XYZ file of C-alpha atoms in Angstrom:
407
model
C -31.984 54.057 18.895
C -31.278 51.198 16.502
C -27.584 51.303 17.495
C -28.626 51.004 21.140
C -30.744 47.915 20.403
C -27.957 46.403 18.357
C -25.422 46.961 21.138
C -27.758 45.456 23.717
C -28.339 42.426 21.492
C -24.600 41.882 21.056
C -24.014 42.126 24.801
C -26.801 39.639 25.564
C -25.490 37.206 22.943
C -21.941 37.421 24.269
C -23.125 36.944 27.851
C -25.161 33.889 26.868
C -22.209 32.383 24.976
C -19.880 32.949 27.928
C -22.457 31.455 30.266
C -22.877 28.309 28.176
C -19.107 27.920 27.845
C -18.679 28.440 31.609
C -21.189 25.685 32.382
C -19.512 23.325 29.883
C -16.072 23.936 31.386
C -17.469 23.301 34.860
C -18.880 19.967 33.737
C -15.596 18.994 32.075
C -13.811 19.767 35.347
C -16.342 17.654 37.268
C -17.625 20.652 39.227
C -20.934 22.292 39.780
C -21.458 25.521 37.843
C -20.891 27.700 40.907
C -17.709 25.862 41.983
C -15.543 26.964 39.041
C -14.185 30.352 40.035
C -13.552 33.258 37.638
C -9.771 32.851 37.838
C -9.976 29.139 37.026
C -12.350 29.836 34.147
C -10.024 32.482 32.710
C -7.236 29.889 32.976
C -9.214 27.515 30.757
C -9.550 30.271 28.148
C -5.802 30.757 28.065
C -4.984 27.034 27.872
C -7.554 26.467 25.120
C -6.149 29.362 23.133
C -2.641 27.923 23.452
C -3.860 24.436 22.472
C -5.715 25.767 19.444
C -2.732 27.811 18.298
C -0.416 24.788 18.752
C -2.779 22.592 16.744
C -2.918 25.165 13.956
C 0.876 25.461 13.878
C 1.273 21.664 13.845
C -1.169 21.382 10.941
C 0.619 24.109 8.997
C 3.950 22.326 9.535
C 2.466 18.970 8.576
C 0.944 20.375 5.384
C 4.256 22.020 4.437
C 6.270 18.834 5.027
C 3.792 16.646 3.164
C 3.916 19.030 0.229
C 7.635 18.375 -0.248
C 9.175 15.552 -2.228
C 9.715 12.733 0.300
C 13.491 12.725 -0.206
C 13.653 16.372 0.895
C 13.112 15.012 4.411
C 16.249 12.868 4.159
C 19.374 14.202 5.891
C 22.080 16.421 4.517
C 25.262 14.394 3.977
C 27.168 13.868 7.243
C 30.752 15.107 7.447
C 32.942 13.268 4.947
C 29.972 12.138 2.835
C 28.537 13.437 -0.466
C 24.941 13.263 -1.692
C 23.559 13.012 -5.209
C 20.702 11.651 -7.337
C 20.109 7.960 -7.984
C 21.800 7.026 -11.275
C 21.451 4.047 -13.606
C 24.890 2.789 -12.546
C 23.761 2.790 -8.892
C 20.608 0.860 -9.733
C 22.665 -1.767 -11.566
C 24.901 -2.208 -8.505
C 22.249 -2.132 -5.777
C 19.046 -3.534 -7.272
C 17.776 -6.449 -9.319
C 14.992 -4.886 -11.335
C 12.920 -7.017 -13.643
C 13.288 -6.390 -17.368
C 10.911 -8.302 -19.611
C 13.219 -7.775 -22.591
C 15.919 -9.829 -20.890
C 13.598 -12.610 -19.722
C 14.411 -15.703 -21.791
C 11.174 -17.393 -20.700
C 8.932 -14.727 -22.261
C 8.232 -15.325 -25.970
C 9.312 -12.662 -28.443
C 5.704 -12.314 -29.609
C 4.717 -11.095 -26.156
C 7.782 -8.869 -25.749
C 7.054 -7.168 -29.087
C 3.328 -6.780 -28.542
C 2.444 -3.041 -28.712
C 0.231 -3.206 -25.636
C 2.904 -4.923 -23.582
C 5.503 -2.403 -24.744
C 3.230 0.455 -23.715
C 2.615 -1.071 -20.264
C 6.334 -1.685 -19.767
C 7.143 1.905 -20.690
C 4.484 3.220 -18.309
C 5.964 1.122 -15.518
C 9.510 2.322 -16.292
C 8.329 5.947 -16.218
C 6.561 5.458 -12.877
C 9.651 3.819 -11.334
C 11.954 6.582 -12.617
C 9.596 9.225 -11.218
C 9.553 7.494 -7.823
C 13.362 7.332 -7.791
C 13.582 11.060 -8.506
C 11.152 11.899 -5.686
C 12.235 9.417 -3.025
C 15.962 8.532 -3.277
C 19.304 10.139 -2.532
C 22.648 8.362 -2.874
C 25.299 8.940 -0.192
C 28.992 8.212 -0.809
C 32.102 8.155 1.360
C 35.321 6.517 0.167
C 34.200 3.039 -0.934
C 30.824 3.192 0.822
C 27.785 3.639 -1.443
C 24.316 3.851 0.152
C 20.965 4.571 -1.501
C 18.451 5.957 1.005
C 14.752 6.057 0.080
C 11.852 7.689 1.914
C 8.466 6.493 0.697
C 5.091 7.825 1.774
C 2.637 4.945 1.770
C -0.995 5.664 0.920
C -3.982 3.441 1.562
C -5.887 2.259 -1.491
C -9.654 2.468 -1.078
C -12.176 -0.232 -1.898
C -11.647 -3.905 -2.552
C -8.330 -3.202 -4.288
C -6.988 -1.932 -0.969
C -8.291 -5.010 0.837
C -6.547 -7.250 -1.682
C -3.284 -5.315 -1.353
C -3.351 -5.776 2.424
C -3.697 -9.522 1.970
C -0.821 -9.570 -0.518
C 1.384 -7.489 1.805
C 0.676 -9.806 4.733
C 1.449 -12.905 2.640
C 4.694 -11.477 1.255
C 5.799 -10.398 4.713
C 5.098 -13.876 6.075
C 7.288 -15.401 3.359
C 10.108 -12.888 3.852
C 13.103 -13.331 6.119
C 14.253 -10.444 8.343
C 16.255 -9.759 11.506
C 16.385 -6.754 13.799
C 19.197 -4.323 12.969
C 18.929 -1.302 15.286
C 16.578 1.127 17.024
C 17.290 4.695 15.904
C 15.109 7.640 16.881
C 12.477 5.199 18.131
C 12.240 3.515 14.698
C 12.926 -0.224 14.475
C 15.164 -1.051 11.505
C 15.389 -4.580 10.161
C 17.801 -6.415 7.882
C 15.564 -7.701 5.090
C 16.721 -10.896 3.344
C 13.915 -11.154 0.774
C 11.488 -13.966 0.017
C 12.618 -17.157 1.737
C 16.015 -15.548 2.476
C 16.879 -15.163 -1.202
C 18.939 -12.007 -0.524
C 21.393 -13.664 1.882
C 23.947 -14.427 -0.855
C 27.317 -12.667 -0.385
C 26.924 -10.751 -3.641
C 23.362 -9.618 -2.859
C 22.787 -5.978 -1.871
C 21.998 -5.322 1.752
C 18.477 -4.016 2.402
C 17.491 -2.334 5.692
C 13.924 -1.119 6.276
C 12.244 0.951 8.992
C 8.641 2.168 9.217
C 6.876 5.015 10.976
C 3.383 3.624 11.419
C 1.586 2.858 8.169
C 2.560 6.128 6.473
C 6.338 6.338 6.074
C 8.898 3.737 5.068
C 12.664 4.313 5.150
C 14.645 1.809 3.093
C 18.414 1.644 2.677
C 20.299 -0.303 0.012
C 24.018 -0.853 0.038
C 26.650 -3.455 -0.731
C 27.270 -6.279 1.701
C 30.776 -5.028 2.539
C 29.613 -1.631 3.881
C 30.044 -1.468 7.655
C 27.269 -1.139 10.229
C 28.940 2.038 11.489
C 28.562 3.736 8.096
C 24.916 2.656 7.906
C 24.192 3.915 11.415
C 25.912 7.231 10.631
C 23.290 7.900 7.969
C 20.300 6.593 9.930
C 21.313 8.684 12.947
C 21.532 11.836 10.778
C 17.810 11.624 9.891
C 15.571 14.245 11.544
C 13.000 11.997 13.221
C 11.178 14.958 14.781
C 10.487 16.244 11.278
C 9.380 12.857 9.972
C 7.032 12.381 12.914
C 5.578 15.863 12.445
C 4.717 14.994 8.835
C 2.490 12.072 9.884
C -1.272 12.478 9.897
C -1.158 11.368 13.533
C 2.308 11.740 15.133
C 3.535 8.693 17.035
C 4.641 8.580 20.657
C 8.224 7.518 21.265
C 9.554 8.766 17.904
C 12.002 11.671 17.773
C 15.552 12.924 18.035
C 15.405 12.977 21.837
C 14.951 9.201 22.155
C 17.987 8.030 24.184
C 20.583 5.836 22.500
C 21.563 2.449 23.909
C 24.445 0.070 23.298
C 24.597 -1.860 20.020
C 23.401 -5.242 21.289
C 20.499 -3.745 23.264
C 19.505 -1.722 20.213
C 19.519 -4.845 18.039
C 17.417 -6.790 20.545
C 14.895 -3.944 20.813
C 14.636 -3.782 17.020
C 14.078 -7.548 16.860
C 11.265 -7.343 19.420
C 9.638 -4.397 17.654
C 9.916 -6.199 14.310
C 7.987 -9.144 15.743
C 5.262 -6.808 17.037
C 4.976 -5.165 13.621
C 4.774 -8.576 11.950
C 1.977 -9.597 14.321
C 0.061 -6.412 13.511
C 0.514 -7.015 9.786
C -0.777 -10.575 10.123
C -3.864 -9.288 11.926
C -4.511 -6.775 9.144
C -4.175 -9.583 6.616
C -6.707 -11.692 8.518
C -9.117 -8.761 8.671
C -8.737 -8.200 4.931
C -9.389 -11.882 4.256
C -12.534 -11.718 6.390
C -13.739 -8.758 4.319
C -13.271 -10.744 1.117
C -15.078 -13.720 2.649
C -18.005 -11.474 3.529
C -18.050 -10.123 -0.017
C -18.070 -13.658 -1.447
C -20.970 -14.565 0.840
C -22.953 -11.555 -0.327
C -22.297 -12.411 -3.967
C -23.373 -16.018 -3.415
C -26.562 -14.805 -1.749
C -27.306 -12.554 -4.726
C -27.061 -14.599 -7.917
C -28.636 -11.763 -9.844
C -25.619 -9.708 -8.872
C -23.354 -12.217 -10.608
C -25.508 -12.193 -13.724
C -25.511 -8.397 -13.778
C -21.742 -8.354 -13.302
C -21.324 -10.744 -16.223
C -23.568 -8.619 -18.403
C -21.594 -5.521 -17.499
C -18.416 -7.255 -18.644
C -20.032 -8.094 -21.979
C -20.066 -11.854 -21.438
C -22.498 -13.753 -23.714
C -24.778 -16.420 -22.235
C -26.597 -19.276 -23.889
C -30.022 -18.336 -22.506
C -32.914 -17.811 -24.868
C -33.367 -14.163 -25.557
C -29.821 -13.290 -24.514
C -28.253 -10.393 -26.359
C -25.524 -11.401 -28.768
C -23.056 -8.697 -29.866
C -23.177 -7.802 -33.543
C -20.943 -10.020 -35.662
C -21.124 -12.995 -33.296
C -23.324 -16.093 -33.456
C -25.255 -17.446 -30.518
C -23.228 -19.988 -28.510
C -24.182 -23.598 -27.989
C -25.732 -24.451 -24.663
C -23.470 -26.148 -22.137
C -23.945 -29.882 -21.637
C -25.093 -29.429 -18.051
C -26.919 -26.478 -16.454
C -24.413 -23.884 -15.240
C -21.421 -25.779 -16.632
C -18.722 -23.155 -17.243
C -16.512 -23.277 -20.304
C -12.855 -24.161 -19.891
C -10.176 -21.475 -19.523
C -8.991 -22.288 -23.055
C -12.482 -21.742 -24.473
C -13.180 -18.657 -22.394
C -9.929 -16.985 -23.470
C -9.888 -18.266 -27.048
C -8.435 -15.833 -29.560
C -10.371 -13.877 -32.149
C -11.534 -15.244 -35.478
C -8.971 -16.263 -38.062
C -6.781 -13.356 -39.037
C -6.971 -11.654 -35.616
C -4.172 -11.323 -33.073
C -2.845 -8.768 -30.599
C -2.002 -8.942 -26.934
C -4.780 -11.180 -25.648
C -4.482 -13.386 -28.696
C -0.813 -13.906 -27.857
C -1.711 -14.767 -24.267
C -4.278 -17.257 -25.526
C -1.603 -19.076 -27.535
C 0.709 -19.104 -24.521
C -1.979 -20.670 -22.359
C -2.735 -23.433 -24.872
C -5.629 -21.735 -26.640
C -5.964 -21.065 -30.332
C -7.899 -18.987 -32.745
C -11.586 -19.665 -32.771
C -13.401 -20.952 -35.779
C -15.110 -18.393 -38.004
C -18.506 -17.486 -36.616
C -17.935 -19.122 -33.230
C -18.204 -16.867 -30.162
C -15.856 -17.002 -27.184
C -18.247 -16.992 -24.245
C -18.684 -17.761 -20.594
C -21.859 -19.571 -19.580
C -24.254 -18.167 -17.010
C -23.191 -19.226 -13.488
C -25.173 -21.913 -11.764
C -27.609 -20.845 -9.104
C -25.760 -23.210 -6.769
C -22.256 -22.069 -7.605
C -20.181 -20.713 -4.753
C -17.304 -18.264 -4.826
C -14.422 -19.866 -2.970
C -11.758 -17.886 -1.160
C -8.959 -19.922 0.349
C -5.575 -19.427 1.942
C -4.266 -21.921 -0.567
C -4.701 -25.131 1.414
C -8.312 -25.941 0.499
C -9.775 -27.959 -2.354
C -9.563 -26.370 -5.757
C -6.581 -24.190 -4.909
C -2.954 -24.530 -5.940
C -0.043 -24.036 -3.579
C 2.740 -21.457 -3.819
C 3.083 -17.695 -4.111
C 0.699 -17.327 -7.056
C -2.372 -19.026 -5.582
C -5.245 -19.821 -7.910
C -8.604 -21.089 -6.699
C -11.566 -22.580 -8.524
C -14.762 -20.549 -8.882
C -17.917 -22.644 -8.709
C -18.635 -26.240 -7.829
């Protein structure tokens, strides 16, 4: 008897589920419940099954492609070409990488600082790892081309907002021209900041992007022909790249029709301008976010005080906590008057040194007197955080913009 009840319950549940689904499908079709016939309803079951299976297959393909090293999605060498890893000799010929050891403007004390050496080594390791994951070198006769596929990832939080502003500013100061449309991707000739890479002996840099996720960059010598460059870009599997995106893009793929060279260049130029406009808008949005944050901080002075305490900054208030081994600082001459950069970054007591001590000497600071604390005074209740594009009061001009904090 219990099996009979169980069977009846299952049948009633299935009937109810089918009934609810039938009514929902009728509404989606804009029909009354009785207007959707059995044949039409069965057709929706089949189409939904196919759609679900296609979505599952697309996700499985996307996960597999994203699990590969990015350069594994670069093409096999076309006929007559060879492919290999990126070597030190190639980097010397095609890139101008910064090396602090060879910078004559950096003092030896800073170059030899253990902390700086460690940071430089960490950076070198990260760059070498990226080269191994992202770059293949293609060769044919005298042509040498380094092709890189980079998967860009958004950085969360305020760091990501700041990076978007930096990217927008750098892009605005960079010079570029449309090169070609290949597979629906707009490639541009990139000439660096203020056209600094236009010199005859500078490497040629061509960049194309698939949304905000993938960036294809090509480096070669200036004497390599456009035909050789296009031979490699055309060999890329754009269907595969598009399938690896979190959200595939319309108009990207191997089936995109080819056009003549001049039309392709003009299309790439137009698409480059649209991408630049979008990047500028993202930069403006990021700046607005920072402005909102500054407003919130200015409205909450206790938040500034708490932030200073969390950083271990010592104030001159009565009852303030002074770290062991340090004397209480003298009060500023005026309420909320901040100490100078030299005082705030002054080195440790006599006999100290290290990385930040070296920086202090470079910036004009010196070692503090024995028993004197290096402190930052409590911010004024009227102080404002200023964020500027670089043209306002208290801000310097140029790439490295610095703005005053406080009145």
